[in-house]
Coordinates of C-alpha atoms in Angstrom, one line a residue:
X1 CA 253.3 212.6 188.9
X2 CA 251.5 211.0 185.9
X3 CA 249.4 213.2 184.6
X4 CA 245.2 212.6 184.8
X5 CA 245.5 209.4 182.3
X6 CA 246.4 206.8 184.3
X7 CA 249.2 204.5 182.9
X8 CA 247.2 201.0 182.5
X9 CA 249.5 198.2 184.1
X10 CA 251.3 195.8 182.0
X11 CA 253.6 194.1 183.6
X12 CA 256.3 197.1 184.0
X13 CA 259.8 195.4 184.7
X14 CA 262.0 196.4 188.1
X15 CA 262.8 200.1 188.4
X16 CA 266.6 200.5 186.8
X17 CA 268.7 202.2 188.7
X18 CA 269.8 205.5 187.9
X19 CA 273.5 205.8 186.2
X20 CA 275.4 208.6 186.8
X21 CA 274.9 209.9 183.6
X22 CA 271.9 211.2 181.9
X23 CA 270.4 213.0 178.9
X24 CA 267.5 215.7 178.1
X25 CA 266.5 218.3 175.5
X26 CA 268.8 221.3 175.5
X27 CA 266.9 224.6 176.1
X28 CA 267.2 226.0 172.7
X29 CA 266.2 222.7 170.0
X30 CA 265.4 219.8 172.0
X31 CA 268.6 218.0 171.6
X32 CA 269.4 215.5 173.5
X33 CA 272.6 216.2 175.3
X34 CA 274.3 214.1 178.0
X35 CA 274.6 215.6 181.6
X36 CA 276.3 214.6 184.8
X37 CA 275.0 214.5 188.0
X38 CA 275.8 217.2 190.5
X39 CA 274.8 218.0 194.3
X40 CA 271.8 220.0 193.0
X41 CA 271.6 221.0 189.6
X42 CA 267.8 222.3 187.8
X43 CA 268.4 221.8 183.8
X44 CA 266.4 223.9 181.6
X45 CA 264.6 221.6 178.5
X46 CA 262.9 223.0 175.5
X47 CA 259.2 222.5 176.0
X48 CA 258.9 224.9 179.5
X49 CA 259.7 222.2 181.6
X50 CA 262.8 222.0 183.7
X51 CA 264.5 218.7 185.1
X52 CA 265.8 218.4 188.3
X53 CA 268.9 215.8 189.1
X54 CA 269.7 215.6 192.8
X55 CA 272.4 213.1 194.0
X56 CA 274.2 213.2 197.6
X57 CA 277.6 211.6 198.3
X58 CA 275.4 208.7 199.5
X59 CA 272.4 208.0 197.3
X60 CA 270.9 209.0 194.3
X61 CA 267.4 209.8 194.3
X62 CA 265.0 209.8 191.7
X63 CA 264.3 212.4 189.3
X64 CA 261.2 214.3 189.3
X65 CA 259.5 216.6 186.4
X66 CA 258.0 220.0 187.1
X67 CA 255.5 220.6 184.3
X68 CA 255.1 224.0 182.8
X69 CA 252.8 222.4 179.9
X70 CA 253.8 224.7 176.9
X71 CA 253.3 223.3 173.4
X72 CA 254.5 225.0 170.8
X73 CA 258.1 224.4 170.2
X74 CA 261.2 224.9 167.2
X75 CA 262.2 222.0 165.4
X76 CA 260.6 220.3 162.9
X77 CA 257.1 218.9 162.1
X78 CA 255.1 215.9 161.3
X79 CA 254.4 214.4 158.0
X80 CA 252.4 216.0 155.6
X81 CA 250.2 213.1 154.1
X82 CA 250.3 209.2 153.1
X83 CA 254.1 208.8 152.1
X84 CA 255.0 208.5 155.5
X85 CA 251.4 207.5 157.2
X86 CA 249.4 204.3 156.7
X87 CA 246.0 206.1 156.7
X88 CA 244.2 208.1 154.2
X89 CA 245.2 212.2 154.2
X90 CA 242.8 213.9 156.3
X91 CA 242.6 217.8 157.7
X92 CA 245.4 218.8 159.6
X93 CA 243.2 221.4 161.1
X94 CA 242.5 221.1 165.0
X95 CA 239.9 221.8 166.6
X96 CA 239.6 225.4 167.8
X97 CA 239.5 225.0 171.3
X98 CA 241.9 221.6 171.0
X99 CA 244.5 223.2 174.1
X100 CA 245.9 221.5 176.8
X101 CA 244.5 224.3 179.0
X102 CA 240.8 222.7 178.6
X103 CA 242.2 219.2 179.3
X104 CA 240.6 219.2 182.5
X105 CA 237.5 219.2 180.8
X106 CA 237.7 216.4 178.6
X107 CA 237.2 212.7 179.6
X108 CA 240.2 210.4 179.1
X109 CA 240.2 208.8 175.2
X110 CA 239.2 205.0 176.4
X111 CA 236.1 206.7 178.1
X112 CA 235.0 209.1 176.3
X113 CA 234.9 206.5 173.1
X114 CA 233.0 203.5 174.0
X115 CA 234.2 201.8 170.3
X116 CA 238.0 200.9 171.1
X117 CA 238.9 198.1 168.2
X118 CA 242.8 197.3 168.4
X119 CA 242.6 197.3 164.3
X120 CA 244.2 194.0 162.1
X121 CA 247.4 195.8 161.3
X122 CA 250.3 197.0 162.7
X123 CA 250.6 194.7 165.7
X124 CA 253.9 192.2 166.2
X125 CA 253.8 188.8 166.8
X126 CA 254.6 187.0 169.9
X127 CA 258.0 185.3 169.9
X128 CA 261.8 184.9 172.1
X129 CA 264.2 186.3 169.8
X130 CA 263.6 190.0 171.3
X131 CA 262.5 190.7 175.0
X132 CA 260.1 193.2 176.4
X133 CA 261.0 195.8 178.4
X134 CA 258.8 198.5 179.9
X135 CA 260.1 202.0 180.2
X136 CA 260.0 203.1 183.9
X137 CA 257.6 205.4 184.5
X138 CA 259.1 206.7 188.0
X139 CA 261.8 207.5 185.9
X140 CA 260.2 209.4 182.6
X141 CA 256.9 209.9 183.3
X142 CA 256.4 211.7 179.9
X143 CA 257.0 207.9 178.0
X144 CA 253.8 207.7 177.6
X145 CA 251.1 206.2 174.3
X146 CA 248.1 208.3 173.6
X147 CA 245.8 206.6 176.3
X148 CA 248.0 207.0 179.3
X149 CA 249.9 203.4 179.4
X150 CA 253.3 202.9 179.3
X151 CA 256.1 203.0 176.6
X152 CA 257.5 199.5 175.4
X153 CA 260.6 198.5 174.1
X154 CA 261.7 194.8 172.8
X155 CA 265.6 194.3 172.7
X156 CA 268.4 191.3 171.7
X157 CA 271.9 191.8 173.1
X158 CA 274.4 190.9 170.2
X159 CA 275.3 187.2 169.9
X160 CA 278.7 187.6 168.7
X161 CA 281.0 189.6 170.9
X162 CA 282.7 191.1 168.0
X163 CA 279.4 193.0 167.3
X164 CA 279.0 194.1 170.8
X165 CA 279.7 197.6 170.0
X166 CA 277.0 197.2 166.8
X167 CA 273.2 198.3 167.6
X168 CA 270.2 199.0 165.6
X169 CA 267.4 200.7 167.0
X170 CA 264.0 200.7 164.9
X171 CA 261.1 202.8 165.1
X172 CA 257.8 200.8 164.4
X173 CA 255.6 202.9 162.2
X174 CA 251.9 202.3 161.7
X175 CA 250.2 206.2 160.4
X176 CA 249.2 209.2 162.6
X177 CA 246.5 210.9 163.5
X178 CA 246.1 214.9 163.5
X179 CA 243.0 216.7 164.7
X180 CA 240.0 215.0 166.9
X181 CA 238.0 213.5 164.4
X182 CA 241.1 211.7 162.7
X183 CA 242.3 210.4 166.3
X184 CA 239.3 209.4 167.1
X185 CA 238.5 207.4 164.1
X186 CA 241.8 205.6 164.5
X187 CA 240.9 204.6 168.0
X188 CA 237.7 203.1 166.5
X189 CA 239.4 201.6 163.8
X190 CA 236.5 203.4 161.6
X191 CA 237.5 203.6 157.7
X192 CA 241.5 201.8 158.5
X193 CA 242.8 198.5 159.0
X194 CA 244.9 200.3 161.7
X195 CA 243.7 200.9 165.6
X196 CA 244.1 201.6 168.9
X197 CA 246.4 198.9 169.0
X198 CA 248.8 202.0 167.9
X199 CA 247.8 204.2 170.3
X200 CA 248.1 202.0 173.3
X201 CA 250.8 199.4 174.4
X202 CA 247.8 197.2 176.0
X203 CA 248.2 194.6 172.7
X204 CA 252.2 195.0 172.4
X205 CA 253.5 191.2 173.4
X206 CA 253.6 190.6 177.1
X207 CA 257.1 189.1 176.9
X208 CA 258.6 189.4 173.5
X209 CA 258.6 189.3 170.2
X210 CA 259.7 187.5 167.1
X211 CA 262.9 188.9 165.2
X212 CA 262.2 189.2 161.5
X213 CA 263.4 191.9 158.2
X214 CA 266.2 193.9 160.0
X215 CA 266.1 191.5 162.9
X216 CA 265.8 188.8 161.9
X217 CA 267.7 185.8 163.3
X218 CA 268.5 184.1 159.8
X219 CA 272.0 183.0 158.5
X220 CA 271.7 185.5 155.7
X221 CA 270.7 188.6 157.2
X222 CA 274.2 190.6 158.3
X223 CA 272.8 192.4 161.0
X224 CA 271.7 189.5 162.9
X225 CA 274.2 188.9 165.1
X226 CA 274.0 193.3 166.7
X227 CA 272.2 194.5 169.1
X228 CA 268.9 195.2 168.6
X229 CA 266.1 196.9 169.9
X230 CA 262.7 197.6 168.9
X231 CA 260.6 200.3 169.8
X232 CA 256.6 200.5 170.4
X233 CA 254.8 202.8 168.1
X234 CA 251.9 204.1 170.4
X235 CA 252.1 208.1 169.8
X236 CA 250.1 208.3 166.2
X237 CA 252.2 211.6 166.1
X238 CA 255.8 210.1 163.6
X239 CA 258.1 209.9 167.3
X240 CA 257.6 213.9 167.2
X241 CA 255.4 214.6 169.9
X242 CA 255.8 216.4 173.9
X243 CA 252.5 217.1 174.6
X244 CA 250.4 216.0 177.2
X245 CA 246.9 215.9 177.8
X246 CA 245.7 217.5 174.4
X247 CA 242.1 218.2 174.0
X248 CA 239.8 217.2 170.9
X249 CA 236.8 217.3 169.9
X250 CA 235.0 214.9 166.8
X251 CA 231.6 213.4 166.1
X252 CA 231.9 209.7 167.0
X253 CA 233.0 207.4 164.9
X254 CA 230.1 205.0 164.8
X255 CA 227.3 207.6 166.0
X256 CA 227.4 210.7 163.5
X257 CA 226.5 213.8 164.5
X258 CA 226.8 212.7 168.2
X259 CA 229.7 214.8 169.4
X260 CA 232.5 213.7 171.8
X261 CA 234.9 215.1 173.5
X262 CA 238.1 213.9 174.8
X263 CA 241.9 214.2 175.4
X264 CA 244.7 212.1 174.5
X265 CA 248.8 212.5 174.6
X266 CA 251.5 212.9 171.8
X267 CA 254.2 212.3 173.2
X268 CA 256.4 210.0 170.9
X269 CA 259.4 211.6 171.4
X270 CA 259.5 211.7 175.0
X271 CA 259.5 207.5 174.5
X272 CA 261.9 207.8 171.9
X273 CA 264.4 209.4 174.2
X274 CA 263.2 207.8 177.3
X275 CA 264.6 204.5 175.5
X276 CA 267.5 206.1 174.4
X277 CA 268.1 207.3 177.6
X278 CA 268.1 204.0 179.4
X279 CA 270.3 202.1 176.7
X280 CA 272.8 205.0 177.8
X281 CA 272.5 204.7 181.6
X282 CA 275.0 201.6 181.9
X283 CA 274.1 198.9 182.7
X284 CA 271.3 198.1 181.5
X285 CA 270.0 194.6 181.9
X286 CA 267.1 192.2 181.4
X287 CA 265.6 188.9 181.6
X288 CA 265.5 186.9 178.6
X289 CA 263.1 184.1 177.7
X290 CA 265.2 181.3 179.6
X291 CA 265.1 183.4 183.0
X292 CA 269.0 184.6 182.4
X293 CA 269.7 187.7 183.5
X294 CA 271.2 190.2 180.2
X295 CA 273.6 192.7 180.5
X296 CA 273.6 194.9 177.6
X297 CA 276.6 197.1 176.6
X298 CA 276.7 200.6 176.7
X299 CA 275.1 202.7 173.7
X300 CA 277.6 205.2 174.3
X301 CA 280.7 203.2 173.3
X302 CA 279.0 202.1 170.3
X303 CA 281.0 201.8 167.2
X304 CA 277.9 201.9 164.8
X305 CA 274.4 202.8 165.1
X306 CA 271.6 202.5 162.7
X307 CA 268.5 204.0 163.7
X308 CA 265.7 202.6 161.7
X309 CA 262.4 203.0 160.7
X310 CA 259.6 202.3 158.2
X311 CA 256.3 204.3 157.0
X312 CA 255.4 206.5 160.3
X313 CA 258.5 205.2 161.5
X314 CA 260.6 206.8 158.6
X315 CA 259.0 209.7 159.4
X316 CA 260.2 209.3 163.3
X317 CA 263.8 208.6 161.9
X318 CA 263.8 212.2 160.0
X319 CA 262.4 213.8 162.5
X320 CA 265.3 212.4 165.6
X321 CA 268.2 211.3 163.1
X322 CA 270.6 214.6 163.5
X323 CA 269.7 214.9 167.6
X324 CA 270.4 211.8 167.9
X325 CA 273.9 211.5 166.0
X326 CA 274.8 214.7 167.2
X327 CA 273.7 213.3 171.3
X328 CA 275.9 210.2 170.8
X329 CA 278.9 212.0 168.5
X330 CA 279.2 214.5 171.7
X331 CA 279.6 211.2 173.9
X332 CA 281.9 209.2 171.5
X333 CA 282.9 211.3 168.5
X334 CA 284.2 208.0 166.8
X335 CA 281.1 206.5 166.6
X336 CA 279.4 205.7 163.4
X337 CA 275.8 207.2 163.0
X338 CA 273.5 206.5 160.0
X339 CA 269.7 206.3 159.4
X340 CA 267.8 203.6 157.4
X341 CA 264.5 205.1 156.1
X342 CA 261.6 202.6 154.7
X343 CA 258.6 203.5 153.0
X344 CA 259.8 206.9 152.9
X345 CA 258.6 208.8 150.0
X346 CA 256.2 210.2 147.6
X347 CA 257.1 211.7 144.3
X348 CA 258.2 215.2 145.5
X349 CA 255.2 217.3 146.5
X350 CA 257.1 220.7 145.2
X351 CA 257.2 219.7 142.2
X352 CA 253.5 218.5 141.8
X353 CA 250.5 220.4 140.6
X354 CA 247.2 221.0 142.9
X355 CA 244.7 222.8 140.8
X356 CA 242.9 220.0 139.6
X357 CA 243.8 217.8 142.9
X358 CA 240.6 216.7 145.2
X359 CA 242.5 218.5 147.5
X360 CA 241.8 221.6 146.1
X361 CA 237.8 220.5 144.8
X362 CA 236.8 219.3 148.1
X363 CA 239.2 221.4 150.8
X364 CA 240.0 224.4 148.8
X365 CA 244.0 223.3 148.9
X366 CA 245.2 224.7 145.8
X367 CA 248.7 224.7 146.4
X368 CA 251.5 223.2 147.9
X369 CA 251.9 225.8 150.4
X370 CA 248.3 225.5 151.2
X371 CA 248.4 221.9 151.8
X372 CA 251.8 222.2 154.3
X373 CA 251.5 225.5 156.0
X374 CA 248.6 224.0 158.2
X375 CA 250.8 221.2 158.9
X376 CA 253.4 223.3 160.4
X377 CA 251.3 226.2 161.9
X378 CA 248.8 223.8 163.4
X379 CA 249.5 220.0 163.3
X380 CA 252.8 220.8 165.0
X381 CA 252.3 223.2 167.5
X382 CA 249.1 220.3 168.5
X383 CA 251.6 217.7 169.1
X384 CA 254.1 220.0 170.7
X385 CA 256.4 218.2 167.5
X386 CA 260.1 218.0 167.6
X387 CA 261.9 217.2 164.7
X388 CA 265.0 218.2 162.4
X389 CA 266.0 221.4 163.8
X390 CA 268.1 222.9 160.8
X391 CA 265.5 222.8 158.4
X392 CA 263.4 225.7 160.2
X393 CA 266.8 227.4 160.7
X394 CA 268.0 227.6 157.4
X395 CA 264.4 228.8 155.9
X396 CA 264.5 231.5 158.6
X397 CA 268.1 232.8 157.6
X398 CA 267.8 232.5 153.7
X399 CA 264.3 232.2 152.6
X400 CA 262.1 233.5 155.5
X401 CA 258.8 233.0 155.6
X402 CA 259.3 229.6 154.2
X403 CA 259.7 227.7 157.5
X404 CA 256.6 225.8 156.5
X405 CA 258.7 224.0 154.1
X406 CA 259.6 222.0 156.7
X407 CA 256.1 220.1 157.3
X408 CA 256.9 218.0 154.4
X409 CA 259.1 215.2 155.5
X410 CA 260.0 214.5 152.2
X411 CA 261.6 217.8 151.7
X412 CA 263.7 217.5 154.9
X413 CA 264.7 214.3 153.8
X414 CA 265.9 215.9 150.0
X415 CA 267.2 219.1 151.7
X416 CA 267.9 218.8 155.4
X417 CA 268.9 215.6 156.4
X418 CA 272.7 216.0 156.9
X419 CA 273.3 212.1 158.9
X420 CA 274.1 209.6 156.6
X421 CA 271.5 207.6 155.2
X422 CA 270.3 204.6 153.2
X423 CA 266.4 204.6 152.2
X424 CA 264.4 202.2 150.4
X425 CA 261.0 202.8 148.8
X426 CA 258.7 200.6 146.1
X427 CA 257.7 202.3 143.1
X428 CA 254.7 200.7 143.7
X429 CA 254.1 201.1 146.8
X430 CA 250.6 199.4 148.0
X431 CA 249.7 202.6 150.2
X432 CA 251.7 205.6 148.9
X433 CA 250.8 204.6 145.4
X434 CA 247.0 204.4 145.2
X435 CA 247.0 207.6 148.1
X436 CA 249.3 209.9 145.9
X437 CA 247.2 208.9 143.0
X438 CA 243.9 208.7 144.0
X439 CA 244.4 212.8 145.4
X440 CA 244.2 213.7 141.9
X441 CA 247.8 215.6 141.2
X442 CA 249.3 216.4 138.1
X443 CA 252.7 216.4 136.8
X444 CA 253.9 219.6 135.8
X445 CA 257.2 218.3 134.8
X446 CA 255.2 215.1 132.4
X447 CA 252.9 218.3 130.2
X448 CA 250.6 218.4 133.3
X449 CA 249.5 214.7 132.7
X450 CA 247.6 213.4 135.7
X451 CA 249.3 211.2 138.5
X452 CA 249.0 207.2 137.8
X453 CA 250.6 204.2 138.9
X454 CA 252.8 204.5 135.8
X455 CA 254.0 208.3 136.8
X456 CA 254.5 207.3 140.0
X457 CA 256.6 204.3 139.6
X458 CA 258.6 207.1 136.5
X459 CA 259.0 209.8 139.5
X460 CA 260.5 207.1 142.4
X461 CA 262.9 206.0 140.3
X462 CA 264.4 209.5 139.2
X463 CA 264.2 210.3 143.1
X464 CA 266.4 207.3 144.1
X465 CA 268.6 208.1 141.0
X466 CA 269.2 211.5 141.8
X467 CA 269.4 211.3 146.1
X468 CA 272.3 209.1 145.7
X469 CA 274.4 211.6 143.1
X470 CA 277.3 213.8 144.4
X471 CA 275.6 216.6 141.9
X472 CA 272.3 216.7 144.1
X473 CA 274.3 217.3 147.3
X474 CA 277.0 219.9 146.2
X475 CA 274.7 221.9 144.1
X476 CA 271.1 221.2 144.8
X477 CA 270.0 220.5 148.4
X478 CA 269.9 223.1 151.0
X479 CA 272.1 221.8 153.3
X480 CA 274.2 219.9 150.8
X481 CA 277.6 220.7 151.8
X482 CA 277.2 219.1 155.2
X483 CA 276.6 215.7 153.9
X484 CA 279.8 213.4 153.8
X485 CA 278.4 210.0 152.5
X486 CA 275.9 210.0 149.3
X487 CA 273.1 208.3 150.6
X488 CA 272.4 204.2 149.4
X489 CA 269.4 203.3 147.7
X490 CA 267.3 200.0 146.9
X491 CA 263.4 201.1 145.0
X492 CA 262.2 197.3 143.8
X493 CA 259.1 197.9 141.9
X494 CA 256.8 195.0 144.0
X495 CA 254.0 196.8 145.3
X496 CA 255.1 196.6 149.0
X497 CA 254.9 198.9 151.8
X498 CA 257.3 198.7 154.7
X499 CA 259.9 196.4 154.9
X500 CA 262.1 196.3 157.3
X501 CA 260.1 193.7 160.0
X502 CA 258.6 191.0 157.1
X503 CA 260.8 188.1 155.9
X504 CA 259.3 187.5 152.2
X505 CA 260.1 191.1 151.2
X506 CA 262.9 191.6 152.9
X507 CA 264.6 188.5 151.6
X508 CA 262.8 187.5 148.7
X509 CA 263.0 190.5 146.7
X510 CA 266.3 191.2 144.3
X511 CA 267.0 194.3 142.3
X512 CA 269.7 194.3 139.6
X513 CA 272.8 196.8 140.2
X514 CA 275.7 196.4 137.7
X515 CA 274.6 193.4 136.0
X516 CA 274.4 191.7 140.1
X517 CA 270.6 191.1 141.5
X518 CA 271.3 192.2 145.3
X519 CA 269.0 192.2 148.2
X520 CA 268.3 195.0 150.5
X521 CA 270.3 194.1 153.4
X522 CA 273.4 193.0 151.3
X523 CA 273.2 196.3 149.8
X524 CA 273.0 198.1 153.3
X525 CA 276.3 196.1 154.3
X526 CA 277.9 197.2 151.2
X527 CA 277.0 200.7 151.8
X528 CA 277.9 200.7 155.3
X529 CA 281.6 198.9 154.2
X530 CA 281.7 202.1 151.8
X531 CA 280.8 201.2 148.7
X532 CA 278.1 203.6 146.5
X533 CA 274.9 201.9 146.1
X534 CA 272.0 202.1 144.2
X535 CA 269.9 199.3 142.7
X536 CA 266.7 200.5 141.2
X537 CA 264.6 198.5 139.2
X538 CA 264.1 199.6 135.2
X539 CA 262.3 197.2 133.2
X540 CA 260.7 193.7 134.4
X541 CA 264.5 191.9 133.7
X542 CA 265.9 194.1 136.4
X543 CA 263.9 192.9 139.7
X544 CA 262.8 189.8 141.2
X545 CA 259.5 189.4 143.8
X546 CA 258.5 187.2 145.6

């Protein structure tokens, strides 16, 4: 069963068989935890839903999904505004009566919005150096975008057999939408370069893509020669989401004041894991581009995996980073798991002051708990949201009450995040800039002088300086004494957004640590091989763009 939104054909590769081995959400958090398969055996998941393996001495048959559609759920939460999403902040509020329970009575998105523009951004180009795959729908029926068609993954088996046991998995990013008239605006394309083209995999390439940044193919990139594998951003939701069939209402984009109701899915995570899933379930093959059959190894005798991401898709990576190190540790405890985070920041919200904000003129958000408590009470329990599940735990035990901290991304990242990770982010960032600035905020810390390019660019910089300091993590963060690598850092000061799939910015931009301009990929390496890390551009002699 697929739920009332159809999935939309698009080519959907051969069912996989099943492997004897298989992972879901544990009851209590939503890990994901690896399971055998046993005569009968029903497996409780977080989420009300339970999953039910059968397999006989003979044949394995498939697995089906009995839906107890529940959407509020532990763990963590969405973003919290533009330092993570490619779209300008809007209400996080719902709207009251946006429940699965009405989805019945709501037209699918694609007909109830007659105005469907795929957008000018976000998309990936056509190409052979990474081959589509389509999750398998019989298998994880949940993998699904926010118009009913199916997940998509792109993936390159490693060239050099020494990096066989090497893989990075990306998250695409591409901003989120949070309550019906945002979500339906996106769909629209109404007021943002971005469109349904992340909310659907109908425009993802119909056979693969182009490798480039992080996946690139290029002589000078280290990690070309790994596994790699892309993943389809379609869920408008930061890979957090479970929920199906979500009702919202809006005025229509192009016809104000004509109202329009409708129902969509969040359900990023389910694709995150449903991906996961099948690079676990051994073997896993595919057809490349020349018609040769693939066989790709096994992520679970990895030796190191990177899970990547950029804008939305940083915010995907802090919301899955500890459940999935801790999934593929319980597998392989040798196995080396870290997290590469771009476009992931604004200058810390906690620290920032509201009262004179247009937040708090033109919403009445006057404070930072008024700007993320919605976020987490109502934004996450929309999406059904999973995400970093120690953050809520460790407000509840020593500050409770405070478990709305944990709608900021930001201030998981600074506090919760215990996986080792690397994170890059532009002091002038082309969309977190001008949305962090034009919001109005002062700096409390700078004699309450108001937010400009200039403070922003100031704040980034102490950021990355102080993240990647063995004083931040054994006295300051909350969750400090669980991290055992100081995290990496690289904040050029080039006005770029993401990163991590573009070729000039990747490779044409150089920031100076210890006298040495280094690139952002070198630096990774270095990082990875042990080395502390940190180049952050100072004055106009200490970076190079292109």
């Amino acid at each position: 069963m697929r739920g009332s939104l159809a999935p939309v054909a698009c080519g959907r590769s051969a069912p996989i068989p099943l492997s004897r081995r298989r992972f879901t959400r544990s009851a209590a958090f939503g890990s994901l935890v690896r399971v055998k398969f046993a005569a009968t055996r029903r497996l409780p998941t977080a989420h009300g839903r339970a999953l039910v393996n059968r397999e006989s001495s003979t044949m394995r048959t498939s697995v089906g999904l009995v839906f107890l559609l529940v959407v509020a759920c532990d763990g963590g939460a969405p973003e919290a505004d533009a330092s993570i999403d490619a779209a300008p902040v809007t209400d996080a509020t719902p709207a009251p009566d946006a429940s699965p329970a009405d989805a019945g009575l709501a037209a699918p998105l694609d007909e109830a919005l007659d105005c469907r523009r795929p957008g000018s951004a976000g998309g990936l180009p056509g190409g052979t150096h990474l081959t589509r795959v389509d999750v398998d729908l019989d298998r994880y029926p949940d993998a699904l975008c926010n118009d009913g068609t199916g997940g998509v993954f792109f993936v390159r088996r490693a060239t050099r057999a020494e990096d066989a046991d090497r893989w990075i998995v990306q998250l695409l990013g591409g901003g989120t939408c949070q309550d019906g008239q945002s979500c339906a605006n996106r769909f629209c394309a109404s007021g943002s370069a971005i469109g349904a083209l992340k909310m659907s995999s109908r425009e993802a390439p119909t056979r693969g893509t182009t490798g480039e940044g992080i996946s690139s193919m290029r002589a000078d990139n280290p990690f070309a020669t790994w596994n790699h594998v892309v993943i389809w951003y379609c869920s408008s939701d930061a890979w957090s989401g479970t929920a199906r069939d979500v009702a919202l209402e809006a005025d229509h984009p192009e016809r104000p004041g004509e109202p329009v109701r409708y129902r969509l899915h969040f359900l990023g995570s389910e694709i995150f894991d449903a991906v996961v899933d099948t690079l676990r379930a051994a073997p896993f093959s595919y057809r490349d581009a020349s018609g040769d059959d693939v066989v790709m190894p096994d992520l679970d005798e990895a030796r190191t995996v990177l899970l990547a991401g950029a804008s939305a898709g940083s915010g995907g990576v802090r919301n899955q980073i500890d459940r999935f190190a801790e999934a593929l540790r319980s597998d392989n405890p040798a196995v080396d798991v870290r997290a590469v985070l771009d476009a992931v920041m604004a200058p810390a919200r906690e620290a920032l002051g509201y009262a004179d904000s247009a937040l708090c003129r033109e919403r009445d958000v006057c404070t930072y708990e008024a700007h993320l408590r919605p976020v987490w009470e109502e934004t996450r329990p929309l999406r059904g949201a999973v995400g970093d599940e120690s953050c809520p735990a460790w407000h509840a035990a020593n500050d409770p009450g405070s478990e709305w901290r944990c709608g900021d991304l930001d201030h998981v990242l600074r506090h919760h995040i215990t996986t080792p990770f690397f994170f890059r982010q532009d002091q002038a960032d082309g969309v977190v800039m001008p949305n962090t600035v034009d919001l109005g905020y002062t700096v409390p810390s700078r004699g309450d002088a108001p937010m400009d390019a200039r403070l922003f660019a100031e704040l980034i910089a102490e950021e990355a300086a102080t993240l990647t300091t063995s004083a931040w993590w054994s006295g300051e963060a909350h969750e400090g004494a669980g991290v055992a690598v100081i995290p990496g850092a690289f904040s050029p000061r080039c006005g770029h957004h993401e990163t991590l799939r573009t070729e000039s910015a990747t490779y044409g931009v150089r920031v100076e640590q210890d006298g040495t301009q280094r690139a952002p990929m070198g630096l990774l390496a270095a990082w990875l091989a042990g080395d502390p890390v940190r180049a952050i551009a100072g004055d106009p002699s200490t970076f190079t763009c292109p």
